[in-house]
Coordinates of C-alpha atoms and ligand atoms in Angstrom, one line a residue:
M1 CA -148.9 -190.6 -9.2
G2 CA -148.2 -187.9 -11.8
A3 CA -150.9 -186.8 -14.3
M4 CA -150.9 -188.7 -17.6
K5 CA -148.9 -186.8 -20.2
R6 CA -151.1 -185.4 -22.9
E7 CA -150.3 -186.3 -26.6
L8 CA -149.8 -183.6 -29.2
V9 CA -152.9 -183.7 -31.4
V10 CA -151.6 -183.2 -35.0
L11 CA -154.1 -182.9 -37.8
S12 CA -152.8 -183.4 -41.3
V13 CA -154.9 -181.6 -44.0
F14 CA -154.6 -182.3 -47.7
G15 CA -156.8 -182.5 -50.8
T16 CA -155.0 -183.1 -54.0
R17 CA -153.0 -186.0 -55.4
P18 CA -149.5 -184.4 -55.0
E19 CA -150.2 -183.3 -51.4
A20 CA -151.5 -186.7 -50.5
I21 CA -148.4 -188.4 -52.0
K22 CA -146.0 -186.2 -50.1
M23 CA -148.0 -186.2 -46.9
A24 CA -148.6 -189.9 -46.8
P25 CA -145.1 -190.9 -45.5
L26 CA -145.4 -188.2 -42.8
V27 CA -148.9 -189.4 -41.8
K28 CA -147.5 -193.0 -41.5
A29 CA -144.6 -191.7 -39.4
L30 CA -146.9 -189.7 -37.2
E31 CA -149.2 -192.7 -36.6
A32 CA -146.2 -194.6 -35.3
A33 CA -144.7 -191.7 -33.3
E34 CA -144.7 -191.6 -29.5
G35 CA -146.5 -188.7 -27.9
V36 CA -148.5 -187.9 -31.0
N37 CA -152.2 -188.3 -31.7
S38 CA -152.4 -188.2 -35.5
R39 CA -155.6 -187.3 -37.3
V40 CA -156.3 -186.8 -41.0
C41 CA -158.7 -184.4 -42.7
V42 CA -159.0 -184.6 -46.5
T43 CA -160.8 -181.7 -48.3
A44 CA -161.1 -183.9 -51.5
Q45 CA -160.3 -181.0 -53.7
H46 CA -159.5 -184.0 -55.9
R47 CA -161.6 -187.1 -55.6
Q48 CA -160.5 -190.2 -57.6
M49 CA -156.8 -189.1 -57.7
L50 CA -156.8 -188.5 -54.0
D51 CA -158.6 -191.7 -53.1
A52 CA -156.0 -193.7 -55.2
V53 CA -153.2 -192.4 -53.0
L54 CA -155.2 -193.0 -49.7
K55 CA -155.7 -196.6 -50.8
Q56 CA -152.1 -197.1 -51.8
F57 CA -150.8 -195.9 -48.4
S58 CA -153.8 -197.4 -46.4
I59 CA -154.8 -194.1 -44.9
V60 CA -158.3 -193.7 -43.7
P61 CA -159.2 -190.1 -43.1
D62 CA -161.0 -189.0 -39.9
Y63 CA -162.7 -186.2 -41.7
D64 CA -163.6 -185.9 -45.4
L65 CA -165.0 -182.6 -46.7
N66 CA -165.8 -184.2 -50.1
L67 CA -165.4 -180.9 -52.0
M68 CA -164.6 -181.8 -55.6
R69 CA -167.0 -180.6 -58.3
D70 CA -166.6 -180.4 -62.0
G71 CA -165.7 -176.9 -63.0
Q72 CA -164.8 -175.9 -59.5
T73 CA -163.1 -172.5 -59.1
L74 CA -160.5 -171.1 -56.8
T75 CA -163.3 -169.3 -55.0
T76 CA -165.5 -172.4 -54.5
I77 CA -162.7 -174.5 -53.3
T78 CA -161.5 -171.8 -50.9
T79 CA -164.9 -171.2 -49.3
G80 CA -165.6 -174.9 -49.2
V81 CA -162.4 -175.4 -47.2
L82 CA -163.0 -172.5 -44.9
E83 CA -166.6 -173.6 -44.1
G84 CA -165.7 -177.3 -43.9
M85 CA -162.7 -176.9 -41.7
A86 CA -164.4 -174.7 -39.1
P87 CA -166.4 -177.5 -37.3
V88 CA -163.4 -179.9 -37.6
L89 CA -161.1 -177.4 -35.8
E90 CA -163.8 -176.6 -33.2
T91 CA -164.4 -180.2 -32.3
L92 CA -160.9 -181.7 -32.5
K93 CA -159.0 -178.6 -31.2
P94 CA -155.7 -179.8 -32.7
D95 CA -152.4 -178.5 -31.2
M96 CA -150.9 -178.4 -34.7
V97 CA -152.3 -178.6 -38.3
L98 CA -150.0 -179.7 -41.0
V99 CA -150.6 -178.5 -44.6
H100 CA -148.5 -179.1 -47.7
G101 CA -147.1 -177.0 -50.5
D102 CA -149.1 -174.6 -52.5
T103 CA -152.6 -175.7 -53.4
T104 CA -155.8 -173.9 -52.6
T105 CA -156.5 -176.6 -50.1
S106 CA -153.4 -175.8 -48.1
T107 CA -153.7 -172.1 -48.1
A108 CA -157.4 -172.1 -47.3
A109 CA -156.8 -174.7 -44.5
A110 CA -154.0 -172.5 -43.1
L111 CA -156.3 -169.5 -43.1
A112 CA -159.1 -171.5 -41.4
C113 CA -156.5 -172.4 -38.7
F114 CA -155.6 -168.7 -38.3
Y115 CA -159.3 -167.8 -37.7
H116 CA -159.4 -170.5 -35.0
Q117 CA -155.9 -169.5 -33.6
V118 CA -154.5 -173.0 -34.3
A119 CA -150.8 -173.4 -35.1
V120 CA -149.9 -174.4 -38.6
G121 CA -146.8 -176.4 -39.8
H122 CA -146.1 -176.0 -43.5
V123 CA -144.5 -178.9 -45.2
E124 CA -142.5 -178.1 -48.4
A125 CA -142.1 -174.5 -47.3
G126 CA -140.1 -171.7 -49.0
L127 CA -140.4 -172.6 -52.7
R128 CA -140.6 -169.4 -54.8
S129 CA -140.7 -168.6 -58.5
F130 CA -140.9 -164.9 -57.6
D131 CA -143.7 -164.3 -60.1
R132 CA -147.0 -163.9 -58.3
Y133 CA -149.0 -165.0 -61.3
S134 CA -146.9 -168.0 -62.3
P135 CA -147.5 -170.7 -61.3
F136 CA -151.0 -169.3 -60.6
P137 CA -152.3 -169.4 -57.9
E138 CA -149.5 -171.6 -56.4
E139 CA -146.8 -168.9 -56.0
T140 CA -149.0 -166.6 -54.0
N141 CA -150.5 -169.5 -52.1
R142 CA -147.0 -170.3 -50.9
V143 CA -146.3 -166.8 -49.8
L144 CA -149.6 -166.6 -47.9
T145 CA -149.1 -169.9 -46.2
S146 CA -145.7 -168.9 -45.0
R147 CA -147.2 -165.8 -43.4
L148 CA -149.8 -168.0 -41.6
A149 CA -147.5 -170.8 -40.5
T150 CA -145.6 -171.3 -37.2
L151 CA -143.3 -174.1 -38.3
H152 CA -141.8 -174.2 -41.8
F153 CA -140.3 -177.5 -43.1
A154 CA -138.1 -176.3 -46.0
P155 CA -136.9 -179.0 -48.4
T156 CA -133.5 -177.3 -49.2
E157 CA -131.2 -174.6 -48.0
R158 CA -132.3 -172.5 -50.9
S159 CA -135.9 -172.6 -49.7
R160 CA -134.8 -171.7 -46.2
M161 CA -133.0 -168.6 -47.6
N162 CA -136.2 -167.6 -49.5
L163 CA -138.0 -167.6 -46.2
E164 CA -135.2 -165.6 -44.5
R165 CA -135.5 -163.0 -47.2
E166 CA -139.1 -162.5 -46.3
G167 CA -138.1 -162.1 -42.6
I168 CA -139.1 -165.7 -41.6
T169 CA -136.3 -167.0 -39.5
Q170 CA -138.1 -168.6 -36.5
G171 CA -139.3 -172.2 -36.7
V172 CA -137.6 -173.0 -40.0
Y173 CA -136.1 -176.4 -40.5
V174 CA -134.4 -177.9 -43.6
V175 CA -135.6 -181.4 -43.8
G176 CA -135.5 -182.5 -47.5
N177 CA -138.6 -183.5 -49.4
T178 CA -141.0 -186.2 -48.2
V179 CA -141.5 -187.2 -51.8
I180 CA -138.2 -189.0 -51.7
D181 CA -139.5 -191.0 -48.7
A182 CA -142.5 -192.0 -50.8
L183 CA -140.3 -193.0 -53.7
H184 CA -138.2 -195.2 -51.6
Q185 CA -141.3 -197.0 -50.3
M186 CA -142.6 -197.6 -53.8
V187 CA -139.8 -198.4 -56.2
R188 CA -138.9 -202.1 -56.6
E189 CA -136.7 -203.9 -59.1
D190 CA -139.2 -206.7 -59.6
Y191 CA -142.3 -204.5 -59.5
V192 CA -145.3 -205.6 -61.6
F193 CA -147.7 -202.7 -62.7
S194 CA -151.1 -202.9 -61.2
D195 CA -152.6 -201.0 -64.2
S196 CA -153.4 -203.3 -67.1
A197 CA -152.7 -200.5 -69.7
L198 CA -149.2 -200.2 -68.3
R199 CA -148.7 -204.0 -68.3
E200 CA -149.5 -204.0 -72.0
L201 CA -147.0 -201.3 -73.0
P202 CA -144.0 -202.7 -74.9
L203 CA -141.5 -201.0 -72.5
E204 CA -138.6 -203.2 -73.6
E205 CA -138.9 -201.7 -77.2
G206 CA -137.0 -198.5 -77.9
R207 CA -136.8 -195.5 -75.7
W208 CA -139.8 -194.3 -73.6
V209 CA -140.7 -190.7 -72.7
L210 CA -143.0 -190.2 -69.8
M211 CA -145.1 -187.0 -70.2
T212 CA -147.6 -185.2 -68.0
A213 CA -148.9 -181.7 -68.2
H214 CA -151.9 -180.1 -66.5
R215 CA -150.9 -176.7 -65.0
R216 CA -153.5 -173.9 -65.1
E217 CA -151.2 -171.5 -66.9
N218 CA -150.5 -174.1 -69.6
L219 CA -154.1 -174.8 -70.4
G220 CA -155.1 -173.7 -73.9
Q221 CA -152.4 -172.4 -76.3
P222 CA -149.3 -173.4 -74.3
L223 CA -150.5 -177.0 -73.9
R224 CA -151.3 -177.0 -77.7
Q225 CA -147.8 -175.9 -78.5
I226 CA -146.2 -178.4 -76.1
C227 CA -148.2 -181.2 -77.7
L228 CA -147.2 -180.1 -81.2
G229 CA -143.5 -180.0 -80.2
V230 CA -143.8 -183.5 -78.8
K231 CA -145.6 -184.8 -81.9
Q232 CA -142.7 -183.6 -84.0
I233 CA -140.2 -185.4 -81.8
L234 CA -142.0 -188.6 -82.2
A235 CA -142.2 -188.1 -86.0
E236 CA -138.5 -187.8 -86.2
H237 CA -137.5 -190.6 -83.8
P238 CA -139.0 -193.9 -84.8
D239 CA -137.5 -195.7 -81.7
V240 CA -139.2 -193.3 -79.3
H241 CA -142.5 -194.0 -77.5
L242 CA -144.5 -191.7 -75.3
V243 CA -146.7 -192.6 -72.4
Y244 CA -149.0 -189.8 -71.0
P245 CA -151.2 -190.5 -68.0
M246 CA -153.7 -187.7 -68.5
H247 CA -155.0 -185.5 -65.7
P248 CA -158.8 -185.8 -65.6
N249 CA -159.4 -182.1 -66.1
P250 CA -161.5 -181.9 -69.4
L251 CA -159.5 -178.8 -70.4
V252 CA -156.4 -180.9 -70.4
R253 CA -157.9 -183.9 -72.2
S254 CA -159.5 -182.1 -75.1
V255 CA -156.2 -180.5 -76.2
V256 CA -154.0 -183.6 -75.6
T257 CA -156.3 -186.1 -77.4
D258 CA -156.9 -183.6 -80.3
I259 CA -153.2 -183.4 -81.1
L260 CA -151.7 -186.6 -79.8
G261 CA -154.7 -189.0 -79.9
D262 CA -153.9 -190.6 -83.2
V263 CA -150.1 -190.3 -83.2
E264 CA -148.2 -193.6 -83.7
R265 CA -146.3 -194.7 -80.6
V266 CA -148.2 -192.3 -78.3
H267 CA -150.1 -194.0 -75.4
L268 CA -152.6 -191.7 -73.7
I269 CA -153.7 -193.5 -70.5
E270 CA -155.8 -192.8 -67.4
P271 CA -153.9 -191.6 -64.3
V272 CA -152.0 -194.4 -62.7
D273 CA -151.5 -195.0 -59.0
V274 CA -148.4 -193.7 -57.3
A275 CA -146.6 -197.1 -57.1
D276 CA -147.1 -197.6 -60.8
M277 CA -146.0 -194.0 -61.5
H278 CA -142.8 -194.2 -59.5
N279 CA -141.9 -197.5 -61.1
L280 CA -142.8 -196.2 -64.6
I281 CA -140.4 -193.2 -64.1
K282 CA -137.7 -195.7 -63.2
R283 CA -138.3 -197.6 -66.5
C284 CA -138.4 -194.6 -68.8
Y285 CA -135.6 -192.9 -70.6
M286 CA -136.7 -189.3 -69.7
V287 CA -139.6 -187.3 -68.4
M288 CA -141.3 -184.3 -70.0
T289 CA -143.5 -182.5 -67.6
D290 CA -144.9 -179.3 -66.1
S291 CA -145.6 -181.1 -62.8
G292 CA -143.8 -180.0 -59.6
G293 CA -143.6 -183.4 -58.0
L294 CA -142.1 -185.1 -61.1
Q295 CA -139.3 -182.5 -61.2
E296 CA -138.3 -183.9 -57.8
E297 CA -139.0 -187.6 -58.4
A298 CA -137.4 -188.2 -61.8
P299 CA -134.0 -186.8 -60.9
A300 CA -133.9 -188.9 -57.7
L301 CA -134.3 -191.9 -60.0
G302 CA -131.6 -190.7 -62.4
K303 CA -134.0 -189.6 -65.2
P304 CA -133.5 -186.3 -66.9
V305 CA -136.4 -183.9 -66.9
V306 CA -137.6 -181.5 -69.6
V307 CA -139.6 -178.9 -67.7
L308 CA -142.5 -177.7 -69.8
R309 CA -142.8 -174.3 -68.2
T310 CA -141.3 -170.8 -68.4
E311 CA -140.2 -170.7 -64.8
T312 CA -139.6 -173.1 -61.9
E313 CA -139.7 -172.8 -58.2
R314 CA -137.3 -175.7 -58.1
P315 CA -134.2 -174.1 -59.5
E316 CA -132.1 -176.6 -57.6
V317 CA -132.8 -179.3 -60.1
V318 CA -132.0 -177.1 -63.1
E319 CA -128.8 -175.8 -61.5
S320 CA -127.7 -179.3 -60.5
G321 CA -128.0 -180.2 -64.2
L322 CA -130.9 -182.7 -63.6
A323 CA -133.5 -180.7 -65.6
I324 CA -133.7 -178.3 -68.5
L325 CA -136.3 -175.5 -68.4
A326 CA -137.6 -175.8 -72.0
G327 CA -140.5 -173.2 -72.0
V328 CA -143.8 -173.9 -73.7
K329 CA -143.1 -173.0 -77.4
E330 CA -143.4 -175.8 -79.9
E331 CA -139.9 -175.2 -81.3
D332 CA -138.3 -175.1 -77.8
V333 CA -140.0 -178.2 -76.6
Y334 CA -138.9 -179.9 -79.8
R335 CA -135.3 -178.7 -79.6
V336 CA -134.8 -179.6 -76.0
G337 CA -136.5 -183.0 -76.3
C338 CA -134.4 -183.8 -79.3
S339 CA -131.1 -182.8 -77.6
L340 CA -131.7 -185.3 -74.9
L341 CA -132.4 -188.0 -77.4
S342 CA -129.4 -187.4 -79.6
D343 CA -126.6 -186.0 -77.3
A344 CA -125.3 -189.0 -75.3
A345 CA -122.9 -186.9 -73.2
L346 CA -125.7 -184.5 -72.2
Y347 CA -128.0 -187.4 -71.3
H348 CA -125.2 -189.1 -69.3
R349 CA -124.5 -185.9 -67.3
M350 CA -128.2 -185.3 -66.6
S351 CA -128.8 -188.8 -65.4
H352 CA -125.9 -188.9 -63.0
A353 CA -126.2 -185.7 -61.0
I354 CA -127.1 -185.7 -57.3
N355 CA -130.7 -184.9 -56.3
P356 CA -131.0 -182.0 -53.9
Y357 CA -134.0 -183.3 -52.0
G358 CA -132.5 -185.5 -49.3
D359 CA -132.2 -189.2 -48.7
G360 CA -135.8 -190.1 -48.0
D361 CA -135.8 -189.5 -44.2
S362 CA -137.8 -186.2 -44.2
A363 CA -140.8 -187.6 -42.5
G364 CA -138.7 -188.9 -39.6
K365 CA -137.0 -185.5 -39.2
I366 CA -140.4 -183.6 -39.2
V367 CA -141.7 -186.0 -36.5
K368 CA -138.7 -185.4 -34.2
I369 CA -139.2 -181.6 -34.6
L370 CA -142.9 -182.0 -33.7
Q371 CA -142.0 -184.1 -30.7
R372 CA -139.6 -181.4 -29.5
Y373 CA -142.3 -178.8 -30.1
A374 CA -144.7 -180.9 -28.0
Q375 CA -142.1 -180.9 -25.1
Q376 CA -141.9 -177.1 -25.2
L377 CA -145.7 -176.8 -25.4
M378 CA -146.6 -179.2 -22.7
G379 CA -143.4 -179.4 -20.5
Ligands
UD1_401 C1 -154.7 -178.7 -58.4 C2 -153.8 -177.6 -57.8 C3 -152.4 -177.7 -58.4 C4 -151.8 -179.0 -58.4 C5 -152.8 -180.0 -59.0 C6 -152.2 -181.4 -58.9 C7 -154.9 -175.6 -57.0 C8 -155.3 -174.3 -57.3 N1 -154.4 -176.3 -58.0 O1 -154.9 -178.3 -59.8 O2 -151.5 -176.8 -57.7 O3 -150.6 -179.0 -59.2 O4 -154.0 -179.9 -58.3 O5 -152.9 -182.3 -59.8 O6 -155.0 -176.0 -55.8 N2 -160.6 -183.7 -61.5 C9 -161.3 -185.0 -61.5 N3 -160.9 -185.9 -60.6 C10 -159.8 -185.7 -59.7 C11 -159.2 -184.5 -59.8 C12 -159.6 -183.5 -60.6 O7 -162.2 -185.2 -62.2 O8 -159.5 -186.7 -59.0 C13 -161.1 -182.7 -62.4 C14 -162.4 -182.0 -61.9 O9 -163.1 -181.7 -63.0 C15 -161.8 -180.7 -61.3 C16 -160.7 -180.4 -62.2 O10 -160.1 -181.7 -62.5 O11 -162.8 -179.7 -61.2 C17 -159.7 -179.4 -61.7 O12 -159.2 -179.8 -60.4 P1 -158.5 -178.6 -59.5 O13 -158.1 -179.3 -58.2 O14 -159.4 -177.5 -59.4 O15 -157.3 -178.2 -60.3 P2 -156.0 -178.9 -60.7 O16 -155.6 -178.5 -62.1 O17 -156.1 -180.4 -60.5
UDP402 N1 -148.7 -189.1 -60.4 C1 -149.3 -190.3 -60.2 N2 -150.1 -190.8 -61.3 C2 -150.2 -190.1 -62.5 C3 -149.5 -188.9 -62.6 C4 -148.8 -188.4 -61.6 O1 -149.3 -190.9 -59.2 O2 -150.9 -190.7 -63.3 C5 -147.9 -188.5 -59.3 C6 -146.5 -188.1 -59.6 O3 -145.6 -189.2 -59.5 C7 -146.2 -187.1 -58.6 C8 -147.5 -186.4 -58.4 O4 -148.5 -187.3 -58.9 O5 -145.9 -187.6 -57.3 C9 -147.6 -185.1 -59.2 O6 -148.8 -184.6 -59.2 P1 -149.3 -183.5 -60.2 O7 -148.5 -183.5 -61.4 O8 -150.8 -183.7 -60.3 O9 -149.1 -182.2 -59.3 P2 -147.9 -181.2 -59.0 O10 -146.8 -182.0 -58.5 O11 -147.6 -180.5 -60.3 O12 -148.4 -180.3 -58.0

């Protein structure tokens, strides 16, 4: 009788809301995959926002580093991940660790793996803004993680080429973005919001703009300008409502409530769970955001995006005509927002282009690549 074939031990590591949303379909696919022993470690760089996603996808982590603190810094998160990951890697001895995107969790986890000589697979690899300080620290996190990873799951051909330009040509696969997988699992015609604040919104009245903004480089003056631009849009368009699920960071909330708190037809709400969010996008007229994930989700649901940033590592959406890079000045946010509300031809074009992030089968593609990797590794 031949020896029992060993399974590939794959440890998925994530810590923030967007990583969790985009890793969840992959974790589910890994759990169901033959020849794979799937484990999950959360750093909990985010707490409530992470737990909401875990609950939604019924994922119970095997390890929870429980790192989140108020006022945490890049240094405290990084050292927490490095110290927390060491015993996990030493006990589990995974064959492959999967990290996602560009957060401090993902880069620090990849570094921890390097110190333990464990292979890393990078999901959503190859995005670049080419400005090391913007988005900060995400752009440099991506570059560092690419240097540390063995497998690179690039969402688009463009991201593959970015890696090639840095000399990374081995182990690179174009697989689309797992966020589309998540969207397909969440969006339903007859969906009823679980959040009572959302159920109470008069979504059938007028046009609804969905807004989020939280990025580090927008905190302070840029966020202030963005909110002033948005306030002006609302003042001049009496049929327009705005719904803004606010990131819990106090530095976000203080500015947003100060400027938009008392504005008519503005609804500032708590973060909503991912199923609510995806179905809310579907029911809105357009999205104004500095979020990375929303730049991918909204176009996939036919909703134009006003990007509240000065650069984007997702040029595909801008070039496909699905998003406009508005910048962060009050007058620019106002002008671009107004153009989508008044120019019907522009709106039509932007809501009918093809999204560049695949058909929602990214997780399946990644699993197959890992199974092939296992065959090579173990014969
Ligand atoms: C992090 C990521 C960013 C990502 C964002 C997604 C880094 C450096 N940044 O930024 O790339 O776009 O997550 O949202 O990795 N907080 C809570 N509860 C939560 C989550 C956050 O109270 O569930 C508060 C805490 O006070 C925390 C603060 O928000 O200290 C900031 O969280 P942090 O993860 O450091 O930064 P983000 O801006 O969320
Ligand atoms: N999101 C959510 N609830 C909210 C706001 C956002 O589920 O109240 C989802 C959103 O649909 C997207 C992800 O969170 O999938 C984006 O996260 P975030 O903007 O925090 O991070 P980024 O994508 O900018 O890294």
